[in-house]
């Protein structure tokens, strides 16, 4: 079944996206790539590229394995310098490594991380050939690559600087980072708070920014029924099994939620046939980095209306969002069909539908 709008017409509009991911440690990056690839295959997203903001050799290879599983050959850029690091959970001593396993045991179109362009090169290449004000950048990790893009100068790829390319070609930057209205979060402060401050301060004022905070995805657990519902050859299933362990595949949902918004925005009715499960938590103002450790605070300013942070829409439960995400995580690409949102699975029955499709 093709994805259809609320009026029953096929949806053919693709939102061009670039995903900037720290796929290496937490498995929700795999969930985010699953969301992006399913929406790409269904004609709602145009996944132009995936850039890594962590240096492990296994991150880009694992990203390629996930994209290949969904039948998509997506350009990937490896962070430099490339290392052979594997993940070890030195924070909670609970979670396990999965990226090297995906890289070694699943088919992938990318042969080596060293053969890829740098993140700045891939950003500049995609943006230089894009239509004006067309690209959504979805940042689900550290902001190092975005800072480097903004600092980049004109070159053989484009006569425009990185700041000029972002201003001309990007319609919205979506960032999983920070806490709202204020707080500290790992993507902002855990590794490269200097780049966080640079991006938040120097991003073009004319380009929309939407933030997905720790408090949103950190209260929504998805992936509970992957064993029962995923195809046995799914790298998503295996990654969640390896990472979470102890017989569970349930994980918090920061990055999948951010990616879902990054493609759909708040226009879910014409694209999914359901009312949006997300809304903005503010009408005006802007984000500010208030400490060297990357802590942020929302500044109320009625003059600024193109920066927002996300929350669940009124009347939407954590379970409703988790159930919808599970439809993406468990989707079988061999079916060669899109998610049948007009006939949602039993575990999504409480999601409010606009109309029967």
Short mmCIF file of C-alpha atoms in Angstrom, two decimals:
data_model
loop_
_atom_site.label_atom_id
_atom_site.label_comp_id
_atom_site.label_asym_id
_atom_site.label_seq_id
_atom_site.Cartn_x
_atom_site.Cartn_y
_atom_site.Cartn_z
CA UNK A 1 0.00 0.00 0.00
CA UNK A 2 1.28 3.43 -0.87
CA UNK A 3 1.32 6.18 1.69
CA UNK A 4 -1.66 8.42 1.10
CA UNK A 5 -2.86 11.74 2.40
CA UNK A 6 -6.02 12.30 4.40
CA UNK A 7 -7.99 12.95 1.20
CA UNK A 8 -6.87 9.64 -0.28
CA UNK A 9 -4.45 11.06 -2.85
CA UNK A 10 -0.94 9.56 -3.17
CA UNK A 11 1.75 11.67 -1.51
CA UNK A 12 4.70 12.31 -3.83
CA UNK A 13 6.45 15.28 -2.22
CA UNK A 14 9.91 14.37 -0.97
CA UNK A 15 11.59 16.47 1.71
CA UNK A 16 15.37 16.57 1.02
CA UNK A 17 17.28 15.78 4.21
CA UNK A 18 20.84 15.36 5.44
CA UNK A 19 21.36 13.39 8.66
CA UNK A 20 24.32 14.31 10.89
CA UNK A 21 24.68 11.42 13.32
CA UNK A 22 26.92 10.17 16.13
CA UNK A 23 26.03 6.55 15.30
CA UNK A 24 28.53 4.63 17.41
CA UNK A 25 27.29 4.48 20.99
CA UNK A 26 23.54 4.85 21.56
CA UNK A 27 21.33 2.71 19.35
CA UNK A 28 18.64 5.35 18.83
CA UNK A 29 20.71 6.59 15.88
CA UNK A 30 19.92 3.29 14.17
CA UNK A 31 16.25 3.94 14.92
CA UNK A 32 16.58 7.38 13.36
CA UNK A 33 18.11 5.92 10.20
CA UNK A 34 15.27 3.41 10.07
CA UNK A 35 12.72 6.25 10.18
CA UNK A 36 14.59 8.18 7.48
CA UNK A 37 14.99 5.19 5.17
CA UNK A 38 11.36 4.10 5.44
CA UNK A 39 10.17 7.64 4.69
CA UNK A 40 12.66 7.79 1.81
CA UNK A 41 11.36 4.54 0.36
CA UNK A 42 7.78 5.75 0.77
CA UNK A 43 8.41 8.96 -1.15
CA UNK A 44 8.18 11.42 1.73
CA UNK A 45 11.92 11.94 2.28
CA UNK A 46 14.86 12.33 -0.05
CA UNK A 47 17.81 11.15 2.01
CA UNK A 48 20.62 13.08 0.34
CA UNK A 49 23.40 12.00 2.67
CA UNK A 50 24.52 10.82 6.08
CA UNK A 51 27.48 12.48 7.79
CA UNK A 52 29.14 11.04 10.89
CA UNK A 53 30.25 13.23 13.79
CA UNK A 54 32.07 10.44 15.64
CA UNK A 55 35.45 9.17 14.40
CA UNK A 56 35.07 5.39 14.58
CA UNK A 57 35.55 3.50 11.34
CA UNK A 58 32.49 1.44 12.24
CA UNK A 59 29.99 4.29 12.33
CA UNK A 60 29.86 4.99 8.58
CA UNK A 61 30.00 1.27 7.78
CA UNK A 62 27.10 0.54 10.12
CA UNK A 63 25.14 3.46 8.65
CA UNK A 64 25.71 2.01 5.19
CA UNK A 65 24.53 -1.41 6.39
CA UNK A 66 21.25 0.07 7.66
CA UNK A 67 20.64 2.06 4.46
CA UNK A 68 21.53 -0.95 2.30
CA UNK A 69 19.05 -3.12 4.22
CA UNK A 70 16.30 -0.71 3.15
CA UNK A 71 17.51 -0.78 -0.46
CA UNK A 72 18.98 2.72 -0.45
CA UNK A 73 22.49 3.63 -1.62
CA UNK A 74 23.05 6.85 0.32
CA UNK A 75 26.23 9.00 0.22
CA UNK A 76 28.04 8.80 3.56
CA UNK A 77 30.84 10.94 5.00
CA UNK A 78 33.21 9.70 7.70
CA UNK A 79 34.53 12.02 10.40
CA UNK A 80 38.30 12.56 10.40
CA UNK A 81 40.66 11.37 11.73
CA UNK A 82 39.22 7.87 11.43
CA UNK A 83 39.84 5.50 14.33
CA UNK A 84 39.19 1.82 15.02
CA UNK A 85 37.47 2.56 18.32
CA UNK A 86 34.59 0.44 19.53
CA UNK A 87 32.04 1.57 22.09
CA UNK A 88 32.38 0.81 25.79
CA UNK A 89 29.74 2.08 28.20
CA UNK A 90 31.81 3.83 30.86
CA UNK A 91 28.81 5.82 32.13
CA UNK A 92 26.28 3.19 33.20
CA UNK A 93 28.13 -0.09 32.47
CA UNK A 94 24.87 -1.40 31.01
CA UNK A 95 24.93 -1.01 27.25
CA UNK A 96 26.93 -2.92 24.64
CA UNK A 97 28.60 -2.27 21.31
CA UNK A 98 26.74 -2.88 18.04
CA UNK A 99 28.32 -0.77 15.25
CA UNK A 100 31.23 -3.09 14.42
CA UNK A 101 28.84 -6.05 14.32
CA UNK A 102 26.54 -4.34 11.82
CA UNK A 103 29.58 -3.34 9.78
CA UNK A 104 30.92 -6.90 9.62
CA UNK A 105 27.76 -8.99 9.34
CA UNK A 106 25.37 -7.07 7.06
CA UNK A 107 25.70 -6.23 3.37
CA UNK A 108 26.66 -2.62 2.70
CA UNK A 109 27.42 -0.55 -0.38
CA UNK A 110 30.19 1.40 1.38
CA UNK A 111 33.43 -0.57 1.27
CA UNK A 112 35.59 1.55 3.56
CA UNK A 113 35.24 4.66 5.70
CA UNK A 114 38.45 6.12 4.30
CA UNK A 115 36.99 6.18 0.78
CA UNK A 116 34.30 8.70 1.74
CA UNK A 117 34.35 12.45 1.47
CA UNK A 118 34.78 14.50 4.61
CA UNK A 119 31.60 15.79 6.26
CA UNK A 120 32.35 19.35 5.12
CA UNK A 121 32.90 18.18 1.54
CA UNK A 122 29.66 16.19 1.47
CA UNK A 123 27.70 19.03 3.05
CA UNK A 124 29.06 21.53 0.53
CA UNK A 125 28.46 19.16 -2.41
CA UNK A 126 24.84 18.45 -1.48
CA UNK A 127 24.01 22.05 -0.61
CA UNK A 128 25.65 23.53 -3.71
CA UNK A 129 23.44 21.47 -6.03
CA UNK A 130 20.23 21.80 -4.00
CA UNK A 131 17.31 24.06 -4.76
CA UNK A 132 17.20 27.22 -2.71
CA UNK A 133 15.58 26.89 0.72
CA UNK A 134 14.95 23.17 0.21
CA UNK A 135 17.18 21.18 2.57
CA UNK A 136 16.39 20.04 6.09
CA UNK A 137 19.50 19.22 8.13
CA UNK A 138 18.75 16.80 10.96
CA UNK A 139 21.46 16.87 13.63
CA UNK A 140 21.30 13.91 16.03
CA UNK A 141 24.73 14.11 17.60
CA UNK A 142 27.52 16.55 18.21
CA UNK A 143 27.60 19.83 16.30
CA UNK A 144 31.24 19.70 15.15
CA UNK A 145 30.41 19.15 11.48
CA UNK A 146 27.90 21.98 11.41
CA UNK A 147 30.42 24.36 12.98
CA UNK A 148 32.99 23.31 10.38
CA UNK A 149 30.46 23.85 7.60
CA UNK A 150 29.71 27.38 8.79
CA UNK A 151 33.44 28.14 8.96
CA UNK A 152 34.21 26.71 5.51
CA UNK A 153 35.28 29.07 2.73
CA UNK A 154 34.57 29.13 -0.99
CA UNK A 155 36.32 26.29 -2.84
CA UNK A 156 36.18 24.13 -5.96
CA UNK A 157 32.80 22.78 -4.87
CA UNK A 158 31.06 26.14 -4.54
CA UNK A 159 31.94 29.83 -4.78
CA UNK A 160 29.83 30.36 -1.65
CA UNK A 161 31.09 30.09 1.90
CA UNK A 162 29.52 27.56 4.24
CA UNK A 163 27.54 30.29 5.97
CA UNK A 164 26.23 31.48 2.61
CA UNK A 165 25.33 27.94 1.53
CA UNK A 166 23.41 27.34 4.75
CA UNK A 167 21.57 30.62 4.38
CA UNK A 168 20.71 30.03 0.72
CA UNK A 169 20.00 26.29 0.56
CA UNK A 170 18.71 25.18 3.98
CA UNK A 171 15.07 25.74 4.92
CA UNK A 172 15.29 24.29 8.43
CA UNK A 173 17.88 22.96 10.87
CA UNK A 174 16.52 20.37 13.30
CA UNK A 175 18.73 19.64 16.30
CA UNK A 176 18.43 16.92 18.90
CA UNK A 177 20.20 18.74 21.67
CA UNK A 178 19.69 20.77 24.80
CA UNK A 179 16.89 20.72 27.35
CA UNK A 180 13.87 23.02 27.30
CA UNK A 181 13.25 25.55 28.51
CA UNK A 182 16.71 25.13 30.10
CA UNK A 183 19.22 22.53 31.22
CA UNK A 184 22.23 20.45 30.20
CA UNK A 185 22.25 17.64 27.62
CA UNK A 186 25.01 15.37 26.29
CA UNK A 187 24.90 16.25 22.59
CA UNK A 188 25.43 19.89 23.48
CA UNK A 189 27.95 19.54 26.27
CA UNK A 190 29.35 16.02 26.38
CA UNK A 191 32.09 16.22 23.73
CA UNK A 192 32.29 19.53 21.86
CA UNK A 193 30.47 22.36 23.65
CA UNK A 194 32.55 24.93 21.73
CA UNK A 195 31.00 23.82 18.43
CA UNK A 196 27.56 23.83 20.06
CA UNK A 197 27.99 27.46 21.09
CA UNK A 198 29.33 28.39 17.66
CA UNK A 199 26.40 26.87 15.76
CA UNK A 200 23.74 28.25 18.09
CA UNK A 201 25.30 31.71 17.88
CA UNK A 202 26.27 31.84 14.19
CA UNK A 203 23.54 29.88 12.40
CA UNK A 204 21.92 32.19 9.78
CA UNK A 205 19.09 34.12 11.42
CA UNK A 206 16.92 33.73 8.32
CA UNK A 207 16.88 29.91 8.55
CA UNK A 208 14.44 28.17 10.86
CA UNK A 209 15.78 26.12 13.76
CA UNK A 210 13.79 23.53 15.71
CA UNK A 211 15.18 21.85 18.81
CA UNK A 212 14.22 18.43 20.13
CA UNK A 213 15.27 18.32 23.76
CA UNK A 214 16.36 15.63 26.17
CA UNK A 215 13.05 15.89 28.00
CA UNK A 216 11.04 14.84 24.92
CA UNK A 217 12.61 11.63 23.68
CA UNK A 218 13.89 10.83 27.14
CA UNK A 219 10.37 10.07 28.30
CA UNK A 220 9.35 7.88 25.35
CA UNK A 221 10.52 4.26 25.12
CA UNK A 222 10.22 2.58 21.73
CA UNK A 223 11.32 -0.77 20.33
CA UNK A 224 9.54 -2.91 22.90
CA UNK A 225 8.23 -5.53 20.44
CA UNK A 226 11.05 -5.70 17.89
CA UNK A 227 11.66 -9.41 18.44
CA UNK A 228 8.04 -10.26 17.70
CA UNK A 229 7.60 -7.90 14.75
CA UNK A 230 10.92 -7.36 12.93
CA UNK A 231 12.14 -9.60 10.11
CA UNK A 232 14.85 -11.88 11.53
CA UNK A 233 17.50 -10.37 9.22
CA UNK A 234 16.83 -6.80 10.41
CA UNK A 235 19.96 -4.87 11.46
CA UNK A 236 17.66 -2.64 13.50
CA UNK A 237 16.52 -5.62 15.57
CA UNK A 238 20.06 -6.90 16.07
CA UNK A 239 21.47 -3.47 16.94
CA UNK A 240 18.81 -2.93 19.60
CA UNK A 241 19.35 -6.45 20.96
CA UNK A 242 23.10 -5.99 21.21
CA UNK A 243 22.96 -2.48 22.66
CA UNK A 244 20.16 -2.87 25.21
CA UNK A 245 20.81 -6.50 26.13
CA UNK A 246 19.34 -8.46 29.04
CA UNK A 247 16.53 -9.75 26.81
CA UNK A 248 15.19 -6.29 25.98
CA UNK A 249 15.02 -4.09 22.88
CA UNK A 250 13.38 -1.08 24.53
CA UNK A 251 15.27 2.20 24.26
CA UNK A 252 14.59 5.92 24.66
CA UNK A 253 13.61 7.75 21.49
CA UNK A 254 15.50 11.03 21.15
CA UNK A 255 16.82 10.58 17.61
CA UNK A 256 13.87 8.79 15.93
CA UNK A 257 11.47 11.52 17.11
CA UNK A 258 13.81 14.23 15.87
CA UNK A 259 14.09 12.56 12.47
CA UNK A 260 10.34 12.06 12.18
CA UNK A 261 9.80 15.79 12.72
CA UNK A 262 12.74 16.60 10.43
CA UNK A 263 10.90 15.00 7.52
CA UNK A 264 7.26 15.71 8.34
CA UNK A 265 7.38 18.97 10.29
CA UNK A 266 3.91 19.46 11.76
CA UNK A 267 2.09 18.58 8.52
CA UNK A 268 1.20 15.00 9.37
CA UNK A 269 -2.38 15.05 8.10
CA UNK A 270 -1.58 15.23 4.38
CA UNK A 271 1.40 12.90 4.73
CA UNK A 272 0.43 10.22 7.24
CA UNK A 273 -3.31 10.66 7.51
CA UNK A 274 -3.13 11.32 11.26
CA UNK A 275 -3.02 14.51 13.23
CA UNK A 276 0.50 15.55 14.32
CA UNK A 277 1.71 14.00 17.53
CA UNK A 278 4.14 16.90 18.03
CA UNK A 279 3.72 20.62 18.56
CA UNK A 280 5.91 23.60 19.39
CA UNK A 281 6.55 24.38 23.02
CA UNK A 282 6.96 28.10 22.38
CA UNK A 283 5.70 30.86 20.12
CA UNK A 284 8.78 33.05 20.10
CA UNK A 285 12.28 33.48 21.47
CA UNK A 286 15.63 31.83 20.83
CA UNK A 287 18.07 29.33 22.27
CA UNK A 288 21.17 30.47 24.11
CA UNK A 289 24.26 28.65 25.40
CA UNK A 290 24.77 30.01 28.90
CA UNK A 291 27.82 28.13 30.17
CA UNK A 292 31.08 26.70 28.88
CA UNK A 293 29.76 23.18 29.51
CA UNK A 294 27.08 23.59 26.82
CA UNK A 295 24.12 24.28 29.13
CA UNK A 296 21.32 26.11 27.35
CA UNK A 297 18.40 28.36 28.26
CA UNK A 298 15.52 29.66 26.19
CA UNK A 299 15.40 33.46 25.92
CA UNK A 300 11.94 34.97 25.56
CA UNK A 301 11.93 37.51 22.72
CA UNK A 302 8.77 38.24 20.74
CA UNK A 303 10.85 39.55 17.84
CA UNK A 304 12.21 36.05 17.06
CA UNK A 305 9.58 33.67 15.71
CA UNK A 306 11.55 31.12 13.64
CA UNK A 307 13.12 29.15 16.49
CA UNK A 308 11.15 26.50 18.36
CA UNK A 309 11.46 23.53 20.65
CA UNK A 310 9.26 20.47 20.42
CA UNK A 311 6.79 18.86 22.79
CA UNK A 312 4.06 16.25 22.44
CA UNK A 313 0.82 17.70 21.10
CA UNK A 314 -2.06 18.13 23.52
CA UNK A 315 -3.76 14.83 24.28
CA UNK A 316 -0.92 12.70 22.89
CA UNK A 317 0.57 10.07 25.21
CA UNK A 318 4.10 8.77 25.34
CA UNK A 319 2.68 5.39 24.33
CA UNK A 320 1.08 6.82 21.18
CA UNK A 321 4.40 8.22 19.98
CA UNK A 322 6.26 5.03 20.87
CA UNK A 323 3.72 2.91 19.02
CA UNK A 324 4.08 5.02 15.87
CA UNK A 325 7.88 4.83 16.03
CA UNK A 326 7.64 1.05 16.32
CA UNK A 327 5.81 0.96 12.97
CA UNK A 328 8.97 2.39 11.41
CA UNK A 329 11.44 0.28 13.38
CA UNK A 330 9.67 -2.96 12.46
CA UNK A 331 8.90 -2.18 8.81
CA UNK A 332 9.89 -4.98 6.43
CA UNK A 333 11.54 -3.50 3.31
CA UNK A 334 11.03 -6.75 1.38
CA UNK A 335 7.31 -5.99 1.22
CA UNK A 336 8.08 -3.20 -1.27
CA UNK A 337 5.24 -1.18 0.21
CA UNK A 338 4.84 1.75 2.52
CA UNK A 339 3.46 1.73 6.00
CA UNK A 340 -0.32 1.22 5.80
CA UNK A 341 -1.28 4.12 8.05
CA UNK A 342 -4.92 3.80 7.03
CA UNK A 343 -4.97 0.41 8.75
CA UNK A 344 -2.65 0.89 11.69
CA UNK A 345 -1.43 -2.13 13.58
CA UNK A 346 -3.19 -3.10 16.77
CA UNK A 347 -0.55 -1.48 18.97
CA UNK A 348 -1.23 1.94 17.39
CA UNK A 349 -4.99 1.89 17.82
CA UNK A 350 -4.96 4.83 20.25
CA UNK A 351 -3.28 7.16 17.75
CA UNK A 352 -5.89 9.75 16.69
CA UNK A 353 -6.74 9.36 13.01
CA UNK A 354 -8.10 12.25 10.97
CA UNK A 355 -10.35 10.02 8.94
CA UNK A 356 -10.51 6.45 7.79
CA UNK A 357 -8.43 6.12 4.62
#
